[in-house]
Coordinates of C-alpha atoms in Angstrom, one line a residue:
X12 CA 36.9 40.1 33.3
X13 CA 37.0 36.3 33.4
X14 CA 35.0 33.9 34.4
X15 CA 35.1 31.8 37.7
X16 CA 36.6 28.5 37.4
X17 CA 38.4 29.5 34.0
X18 CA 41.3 26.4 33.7
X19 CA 40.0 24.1 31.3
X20 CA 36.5 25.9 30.2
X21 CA 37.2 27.0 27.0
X22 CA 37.1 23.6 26.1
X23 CA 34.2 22.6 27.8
X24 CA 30.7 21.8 26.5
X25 CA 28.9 24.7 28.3
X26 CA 30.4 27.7 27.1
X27 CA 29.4 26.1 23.7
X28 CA 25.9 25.7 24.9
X29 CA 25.9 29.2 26.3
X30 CA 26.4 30.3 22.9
X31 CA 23.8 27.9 21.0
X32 CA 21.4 29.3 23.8
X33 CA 22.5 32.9 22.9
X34 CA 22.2 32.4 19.0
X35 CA 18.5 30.5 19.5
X36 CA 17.5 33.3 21.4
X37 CA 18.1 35.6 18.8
X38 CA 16.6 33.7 16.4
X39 CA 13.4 32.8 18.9
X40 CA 13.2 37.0 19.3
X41 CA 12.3 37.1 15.8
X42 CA 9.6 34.6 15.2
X43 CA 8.3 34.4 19.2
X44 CA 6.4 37.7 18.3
X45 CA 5.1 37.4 15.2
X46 CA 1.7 35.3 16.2
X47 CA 0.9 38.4 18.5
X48 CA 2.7 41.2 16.6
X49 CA -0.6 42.2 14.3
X50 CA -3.0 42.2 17.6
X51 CA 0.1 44.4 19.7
X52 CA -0.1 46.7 17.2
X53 CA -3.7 47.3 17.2
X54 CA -3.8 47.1 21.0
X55 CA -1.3 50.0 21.1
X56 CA -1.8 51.8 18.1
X57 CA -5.5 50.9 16.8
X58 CA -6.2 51.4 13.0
X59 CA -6.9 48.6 10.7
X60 CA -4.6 45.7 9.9
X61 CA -3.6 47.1 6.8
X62 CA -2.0 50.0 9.2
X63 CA -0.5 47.3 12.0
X64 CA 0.8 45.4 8.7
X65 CA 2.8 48.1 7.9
X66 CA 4.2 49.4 11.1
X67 CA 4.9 45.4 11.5
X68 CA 7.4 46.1 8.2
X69 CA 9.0 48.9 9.7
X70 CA 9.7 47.0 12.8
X71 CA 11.0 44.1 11.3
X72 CA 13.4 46.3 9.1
X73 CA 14.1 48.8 12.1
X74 CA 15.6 45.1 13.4
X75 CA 17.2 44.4 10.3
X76 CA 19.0 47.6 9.9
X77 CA 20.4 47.7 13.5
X78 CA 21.8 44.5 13.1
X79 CA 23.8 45.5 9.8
X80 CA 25.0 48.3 11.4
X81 CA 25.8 47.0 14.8
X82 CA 27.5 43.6 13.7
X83 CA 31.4 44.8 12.9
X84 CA 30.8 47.4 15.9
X85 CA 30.2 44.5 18.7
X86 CA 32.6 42.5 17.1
X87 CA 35.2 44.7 16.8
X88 CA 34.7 45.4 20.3
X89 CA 35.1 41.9 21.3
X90 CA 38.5 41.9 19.6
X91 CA 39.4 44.8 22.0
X92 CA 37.5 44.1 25.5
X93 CA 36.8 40.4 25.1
X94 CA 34.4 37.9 23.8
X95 CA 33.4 37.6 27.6
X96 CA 32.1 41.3 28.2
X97 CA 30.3 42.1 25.2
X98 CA 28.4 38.5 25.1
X99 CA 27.5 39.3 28.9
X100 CA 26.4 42.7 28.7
X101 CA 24.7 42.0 25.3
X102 CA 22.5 39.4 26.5
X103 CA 22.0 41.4 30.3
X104 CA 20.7 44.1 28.0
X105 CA 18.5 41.8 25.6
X106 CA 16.6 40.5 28.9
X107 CA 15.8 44.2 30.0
X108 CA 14.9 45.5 26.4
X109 CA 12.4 42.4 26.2
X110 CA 10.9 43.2 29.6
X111 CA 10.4 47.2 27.9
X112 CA 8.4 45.4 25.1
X113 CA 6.5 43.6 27.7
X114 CA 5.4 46.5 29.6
X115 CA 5.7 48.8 26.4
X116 CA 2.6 51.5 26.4
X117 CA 3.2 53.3 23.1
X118 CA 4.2 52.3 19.4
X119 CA 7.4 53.7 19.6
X120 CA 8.4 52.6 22.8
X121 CA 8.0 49.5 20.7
X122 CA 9.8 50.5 17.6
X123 CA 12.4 51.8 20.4
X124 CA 12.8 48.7 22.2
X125 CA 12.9 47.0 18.7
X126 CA 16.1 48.9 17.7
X127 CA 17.9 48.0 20.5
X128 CA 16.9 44.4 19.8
X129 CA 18.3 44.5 16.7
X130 CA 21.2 45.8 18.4
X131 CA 21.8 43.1 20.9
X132 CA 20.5 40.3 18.1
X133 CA 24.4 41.4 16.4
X134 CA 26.1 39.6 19.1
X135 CA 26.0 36.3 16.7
X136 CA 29.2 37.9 15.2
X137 CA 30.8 37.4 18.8
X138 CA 29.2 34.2 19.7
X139 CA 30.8 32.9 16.3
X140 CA 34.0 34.9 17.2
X141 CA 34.4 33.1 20.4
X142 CA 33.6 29.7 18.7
X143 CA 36.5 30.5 16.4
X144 CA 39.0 31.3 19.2
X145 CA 38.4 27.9 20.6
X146 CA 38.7 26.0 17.6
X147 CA 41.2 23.9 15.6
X148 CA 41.3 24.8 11.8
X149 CA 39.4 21.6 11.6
X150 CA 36.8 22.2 13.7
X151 CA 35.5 25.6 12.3
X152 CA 33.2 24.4 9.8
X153 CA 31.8 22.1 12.5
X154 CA 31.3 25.1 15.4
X155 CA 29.8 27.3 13.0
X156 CA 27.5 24.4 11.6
X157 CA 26.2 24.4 15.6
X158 CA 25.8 28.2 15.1
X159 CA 23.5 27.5 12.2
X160 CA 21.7 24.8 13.9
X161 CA 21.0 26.9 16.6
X162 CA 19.2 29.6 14.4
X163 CA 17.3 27.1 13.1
X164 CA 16.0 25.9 16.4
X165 CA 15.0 29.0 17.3
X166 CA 13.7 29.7 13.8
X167 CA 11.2 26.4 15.0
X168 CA 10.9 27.0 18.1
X169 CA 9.9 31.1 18.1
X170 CA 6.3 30.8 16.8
X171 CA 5.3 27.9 18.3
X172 CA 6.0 29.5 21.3
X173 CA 4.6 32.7 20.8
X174 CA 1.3 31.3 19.5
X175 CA 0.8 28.9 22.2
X176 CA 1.9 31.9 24.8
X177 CA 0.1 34.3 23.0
X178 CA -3.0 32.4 24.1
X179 CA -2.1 34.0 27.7
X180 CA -2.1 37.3 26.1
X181 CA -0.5 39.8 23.8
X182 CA 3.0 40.6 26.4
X183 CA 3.1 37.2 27.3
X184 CA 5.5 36.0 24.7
X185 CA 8.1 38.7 25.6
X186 CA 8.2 38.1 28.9
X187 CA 9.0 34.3 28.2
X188 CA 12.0 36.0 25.8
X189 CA 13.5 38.4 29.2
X190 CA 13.1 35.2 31.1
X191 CA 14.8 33.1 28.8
X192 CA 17.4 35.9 28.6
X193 CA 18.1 36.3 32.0
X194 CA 18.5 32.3 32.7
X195 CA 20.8 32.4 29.8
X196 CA 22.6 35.5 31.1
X197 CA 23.1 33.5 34.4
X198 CA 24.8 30.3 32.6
X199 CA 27.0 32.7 30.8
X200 CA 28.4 34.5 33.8
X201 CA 29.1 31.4 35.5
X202 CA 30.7 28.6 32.8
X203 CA 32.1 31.8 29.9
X204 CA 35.8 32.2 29.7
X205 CA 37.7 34.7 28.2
X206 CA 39.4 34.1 24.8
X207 CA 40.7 36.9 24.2
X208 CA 44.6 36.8 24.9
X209 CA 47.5 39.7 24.6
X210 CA 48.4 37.9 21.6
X211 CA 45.0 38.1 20.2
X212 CA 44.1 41.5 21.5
X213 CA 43.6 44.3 18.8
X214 CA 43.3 48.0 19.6
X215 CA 39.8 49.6 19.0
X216 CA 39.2 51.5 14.7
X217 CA 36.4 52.9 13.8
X218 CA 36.7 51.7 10.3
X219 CA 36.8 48.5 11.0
X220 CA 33.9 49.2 13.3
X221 CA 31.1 50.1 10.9
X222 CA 30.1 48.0 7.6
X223 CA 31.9 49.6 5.0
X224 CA 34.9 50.4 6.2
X225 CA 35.1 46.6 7.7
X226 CA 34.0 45.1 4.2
X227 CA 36.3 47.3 2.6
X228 CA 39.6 46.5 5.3
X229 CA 39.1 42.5 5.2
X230 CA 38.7 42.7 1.5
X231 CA 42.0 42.9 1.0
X232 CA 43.1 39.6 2.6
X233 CA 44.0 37.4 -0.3
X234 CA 40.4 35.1 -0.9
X235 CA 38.1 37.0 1.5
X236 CA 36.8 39.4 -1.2
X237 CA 35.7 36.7 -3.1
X238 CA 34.1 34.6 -0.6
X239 CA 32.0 37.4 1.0
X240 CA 30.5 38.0 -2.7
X241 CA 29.6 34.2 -2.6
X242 CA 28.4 34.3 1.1
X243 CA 26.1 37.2 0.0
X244 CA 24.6 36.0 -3.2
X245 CA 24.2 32.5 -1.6
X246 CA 22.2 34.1 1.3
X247 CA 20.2 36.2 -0.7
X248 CA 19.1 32.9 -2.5
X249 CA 18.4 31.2 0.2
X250 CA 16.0 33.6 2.2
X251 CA 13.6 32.7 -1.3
X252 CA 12.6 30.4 1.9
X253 CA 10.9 32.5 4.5
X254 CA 10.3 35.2 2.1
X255 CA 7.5 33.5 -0.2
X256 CA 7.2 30.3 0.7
X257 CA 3.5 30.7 2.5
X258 CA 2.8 32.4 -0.5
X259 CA 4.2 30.1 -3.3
X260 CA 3.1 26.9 -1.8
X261 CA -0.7 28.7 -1.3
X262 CA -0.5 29.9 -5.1
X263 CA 1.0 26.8 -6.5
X264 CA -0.3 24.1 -4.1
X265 CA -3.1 25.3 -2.3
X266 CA -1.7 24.9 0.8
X267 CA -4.1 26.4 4.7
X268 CA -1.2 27.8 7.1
X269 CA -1.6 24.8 9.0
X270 CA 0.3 22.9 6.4
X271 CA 2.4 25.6 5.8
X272 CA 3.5 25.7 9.5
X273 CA 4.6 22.0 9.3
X274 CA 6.4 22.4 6.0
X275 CA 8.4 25.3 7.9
X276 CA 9.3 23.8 11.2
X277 CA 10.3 20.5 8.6
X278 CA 12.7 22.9 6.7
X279 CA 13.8 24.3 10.1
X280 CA 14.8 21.0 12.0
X281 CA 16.6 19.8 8.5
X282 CA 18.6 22.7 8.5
X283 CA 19.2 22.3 12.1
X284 CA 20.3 18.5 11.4
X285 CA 22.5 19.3 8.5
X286 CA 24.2 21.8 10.2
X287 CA 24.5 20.2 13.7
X288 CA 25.3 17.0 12.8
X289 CA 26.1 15.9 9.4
X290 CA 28.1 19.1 8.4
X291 CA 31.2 17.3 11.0
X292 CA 31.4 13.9 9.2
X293 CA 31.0 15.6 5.6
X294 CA 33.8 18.1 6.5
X295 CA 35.9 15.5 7.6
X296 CA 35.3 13.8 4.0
X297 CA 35.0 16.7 1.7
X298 CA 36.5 19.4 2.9
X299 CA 35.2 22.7 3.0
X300 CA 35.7 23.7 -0.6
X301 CA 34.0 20.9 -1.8
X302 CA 31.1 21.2 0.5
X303 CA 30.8 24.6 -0.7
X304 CA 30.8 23.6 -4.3
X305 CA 28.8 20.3 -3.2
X306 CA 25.8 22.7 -1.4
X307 CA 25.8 25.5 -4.4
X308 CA 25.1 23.2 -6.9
X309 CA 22.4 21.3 -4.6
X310 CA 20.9 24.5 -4.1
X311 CA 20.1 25.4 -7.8
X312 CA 19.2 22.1 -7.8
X313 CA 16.5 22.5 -5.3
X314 CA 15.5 25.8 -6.5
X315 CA 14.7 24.9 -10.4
X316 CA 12.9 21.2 -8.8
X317 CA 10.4 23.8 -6.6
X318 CA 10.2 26.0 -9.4
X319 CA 8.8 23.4 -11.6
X320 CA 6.3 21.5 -8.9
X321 CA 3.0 20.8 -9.3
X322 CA 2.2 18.5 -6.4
X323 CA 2.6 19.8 -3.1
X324 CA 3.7 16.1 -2.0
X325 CA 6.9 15.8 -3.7
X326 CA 7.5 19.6 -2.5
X327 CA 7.0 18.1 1.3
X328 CA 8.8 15.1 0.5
X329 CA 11.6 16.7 -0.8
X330 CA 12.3 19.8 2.0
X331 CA 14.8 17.6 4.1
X332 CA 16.6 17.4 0.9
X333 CA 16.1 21.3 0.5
X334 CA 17.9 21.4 3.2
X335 CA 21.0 20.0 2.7
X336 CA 22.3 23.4 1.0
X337 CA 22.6 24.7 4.8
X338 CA 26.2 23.4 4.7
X339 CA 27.3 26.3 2.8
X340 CA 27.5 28.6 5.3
X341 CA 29.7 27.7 7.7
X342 CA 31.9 25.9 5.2
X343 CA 32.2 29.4 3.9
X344 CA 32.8 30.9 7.8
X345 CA 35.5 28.6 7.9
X346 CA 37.2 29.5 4.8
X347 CA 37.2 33.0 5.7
X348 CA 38.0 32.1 9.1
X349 CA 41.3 30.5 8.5
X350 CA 42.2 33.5 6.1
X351 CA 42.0 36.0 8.7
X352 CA 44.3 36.5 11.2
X353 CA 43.4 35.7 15.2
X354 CA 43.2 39.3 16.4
X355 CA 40.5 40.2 13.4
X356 CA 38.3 36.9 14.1
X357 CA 35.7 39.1 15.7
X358 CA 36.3 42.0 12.9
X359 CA 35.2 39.2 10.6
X360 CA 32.1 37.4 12.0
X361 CA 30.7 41.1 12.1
X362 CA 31.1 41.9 8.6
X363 CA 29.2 38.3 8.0
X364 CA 26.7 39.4 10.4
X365 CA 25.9 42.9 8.5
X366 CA 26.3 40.9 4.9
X367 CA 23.4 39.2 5.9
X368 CA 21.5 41.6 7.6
X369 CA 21.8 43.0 4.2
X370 CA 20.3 39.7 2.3
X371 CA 17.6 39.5 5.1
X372 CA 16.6 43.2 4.2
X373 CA 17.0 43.3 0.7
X374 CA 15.3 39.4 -0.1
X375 CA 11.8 40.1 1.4
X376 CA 11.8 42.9 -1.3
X377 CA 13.5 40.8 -4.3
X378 CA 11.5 37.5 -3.9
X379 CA 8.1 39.3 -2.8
X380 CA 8.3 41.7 -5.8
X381 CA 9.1 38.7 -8.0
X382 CA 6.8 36.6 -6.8
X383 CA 4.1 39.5 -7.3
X384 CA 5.4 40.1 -10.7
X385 CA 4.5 36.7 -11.9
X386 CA 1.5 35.8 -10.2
X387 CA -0.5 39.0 -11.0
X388 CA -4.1 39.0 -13.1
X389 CA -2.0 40.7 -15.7
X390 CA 1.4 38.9 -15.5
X391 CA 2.7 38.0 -18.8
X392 CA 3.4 34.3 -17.6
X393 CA 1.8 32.6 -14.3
X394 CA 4.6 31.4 -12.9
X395 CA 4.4 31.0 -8.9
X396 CA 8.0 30.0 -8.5
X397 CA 9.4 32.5 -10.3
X398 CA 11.5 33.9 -7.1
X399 CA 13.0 30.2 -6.6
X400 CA 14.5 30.5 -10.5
X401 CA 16.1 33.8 -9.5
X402 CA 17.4 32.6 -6.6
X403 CA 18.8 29.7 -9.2
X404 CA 20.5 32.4 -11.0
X405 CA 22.2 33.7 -7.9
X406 CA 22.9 31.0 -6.5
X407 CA 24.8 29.8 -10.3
X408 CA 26.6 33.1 -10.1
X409 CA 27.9 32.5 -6.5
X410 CA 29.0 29.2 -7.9
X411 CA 30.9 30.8 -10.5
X412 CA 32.8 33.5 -8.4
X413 CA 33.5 30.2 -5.9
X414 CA 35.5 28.2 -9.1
X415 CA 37.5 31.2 -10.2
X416 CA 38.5 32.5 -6.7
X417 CA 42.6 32.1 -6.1
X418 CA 44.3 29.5 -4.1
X419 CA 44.4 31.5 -1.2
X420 CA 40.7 31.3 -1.0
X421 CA 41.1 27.6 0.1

């Protein structure tokens, strides 16, 4: 399948801006529910909120889960059929599962609905895929830094949006998703090129289709082992952010959700910033080993400064600067990138999108329980930012594995 009007578009702007939109979306899906999630749950279920709260869980780990398991598959696929069909259909499918949640009558037509979500939410490892087809060696870190910016655009954007639509009612934020879906669906089919080549073109595995068997194949290219291990441990540090923030900054600060609110969609459009426009000049300068290095160490940084905190104005004063460890990421995309050959580009960007599936699942659990742990009437120590010193620790550890990996890893 190609797209009409294919000479010349894979260097284009729109096929990039098709996939931003795709990757926003994604990352809108997840927060665009949330203000009307607790009240959708009582509407369809009833029970108390304590009950909604933990079928909310289940559906945000239902999500979680699908994508780990589904990101190697789609991108493996992509290697095989295209970038081109498996973008399409994902996001033709995303629109109708969103109008299923709109008009959804039970709780597990919901949960249902959910899991294919989650399914169609892997296509970032395709999206990136495609972005690394198109690129020079020296634009990788750059492409995948508007990846990032992306997310974090939708990671703003999603619950503003779904509290001010959730004024109109509890379905009305879903079917803003299936129509934001379907526009983007239509952009797609008309300005997408295929990237794919014979040259490129890899025939279909199974083990290179599901997590394990994917981690465990591109582990043996010289440097990749390594660098997942660091991509893991510095994404598991860094979702300390969404996972107890609203809680740290209430224990430690005092802060009303209001406040809180701001201080997010701040950390959002700085990470959106960083990634979408300083990562290209500082790449340019650095180079990605150094960024990597550079963003680690401002990390820990960052993490023992909230730790410590006491006034909730240096915390806001200093989140832009928080921020700056987004360039870690895709520096660390493109390392792996330019390690793995052109026909297992999609292969890889799946195996990043279940490692962090993985982090997203595991972090809400890790920081939570930490935070709980020393914050309790009977906890040995009241320490509110506990979860940011562990992160610290990981985030030191990734550090480490990055200085002793080999020359091959960059």
């Amino acid at each position: 399948m190609s797209a009409p009007g294919e000479a010349g578009a894979a260097t284009s702007r729109l096929p990039i801006l098709f996939i931003m939109m795709t990757v926003m979306i994604d990352s809108m899906g997840i927060g665009l529910i949330l203000p009307v999630l607790p009240d959708l749950i009582l509407e369809l279920n009833g029970g108390t909120l304590a009950a909604a709260a933990i079928w909310g869980g289940i559906l945000s780990t239902s999500f979680a889960v699908m994508q780990f398991l589904c990101g190697p598959l789609l991108g493996t696929l992509s290697d095989r059929y295209g970038r081109r069909p498996v973008l399409l259909v994902s996001v033709g499918v995303m629109a109708l599962d969103y109008l299923v949640m709109a008009l959804a009558g039970t709780i597990w037509l919901l949960l249902g609905a959910r899991v294919v979500a989650g399914v169609t939410a892997a296509t970032q490892s395709t999206a990136t895929a495609f972005l690394a087809d198109i690129s020079a060696p020296h634009e990788k870190a750059a492409r995948f830094g508007l990846v990032g910016a992306s997310f974090g655009l939708g990671f703003v954007l999603g619950p503003l949006l779904g509290g001010l639509l959730g004024e109109m009612g509890t379905r009305a934020p879903f079917y803003a998703a299936a129509a934001l879906a379907a526009l983007n669906l239509a952009l797609g089919w008309l300005v997408l090129p295929e990237t794919v080549t014979d040259a490129t073109r890899r025939a279909f595995r199974w083990r290179a289709a599901n997590p394990l068997g994917a981690v465990r194949h591109l582990g043996r290219l010289d440097g990749v082992r390594v660098l997942l291990a660091v991509y893991f441990l510095y994404q598991l540090a860094f979702y300390v952010y969404p996972a107890t923030w609203a809680y740290f900054t209430q224990a430690r600060f005092g802060w009303d959700p209001g406040l809180i609110g701001v201080s997010l969609a701040v950390f959002g459009i700085s990470m959106a910033g960083v990634q979408g426009v300083l990562i290209r000049p500082a790449q340019r300068r650095l180079g990605e080993p150094r960024m990597v290095q550079l963003g680690l160490s401002l990390c820990i940084a960052a993490f023992v400064t909230l730790a410590a905190l006491t006034d909730g104005r240096v915390a806001l004063a200093l989140i832009p600067a928080a921020a700056l460890g987004a360039v870690v990421a895709p520096s660390l995309q493109s390392l792996m990138s330019r390690a793995t050959p052109g026909d297992e580009q999609g292969a890889l960007q799946g195996v990043l999108t279940s490692v962090n599936a993985v982090a997203v699942i595991l972090a809400p659990l890790v920081m939570t329980g930490t935070f709980a742990a020393f914050t309790h009437p009977a906890a040995p120590v009241y320490l509110p930012g506990a979860a940011f010193l562990l992160s610290a620790a990981l985030v030191a550890l990734a550090l480490g594995l990055f200085l002793r990996r080999g020359p091959a890893s960059g």
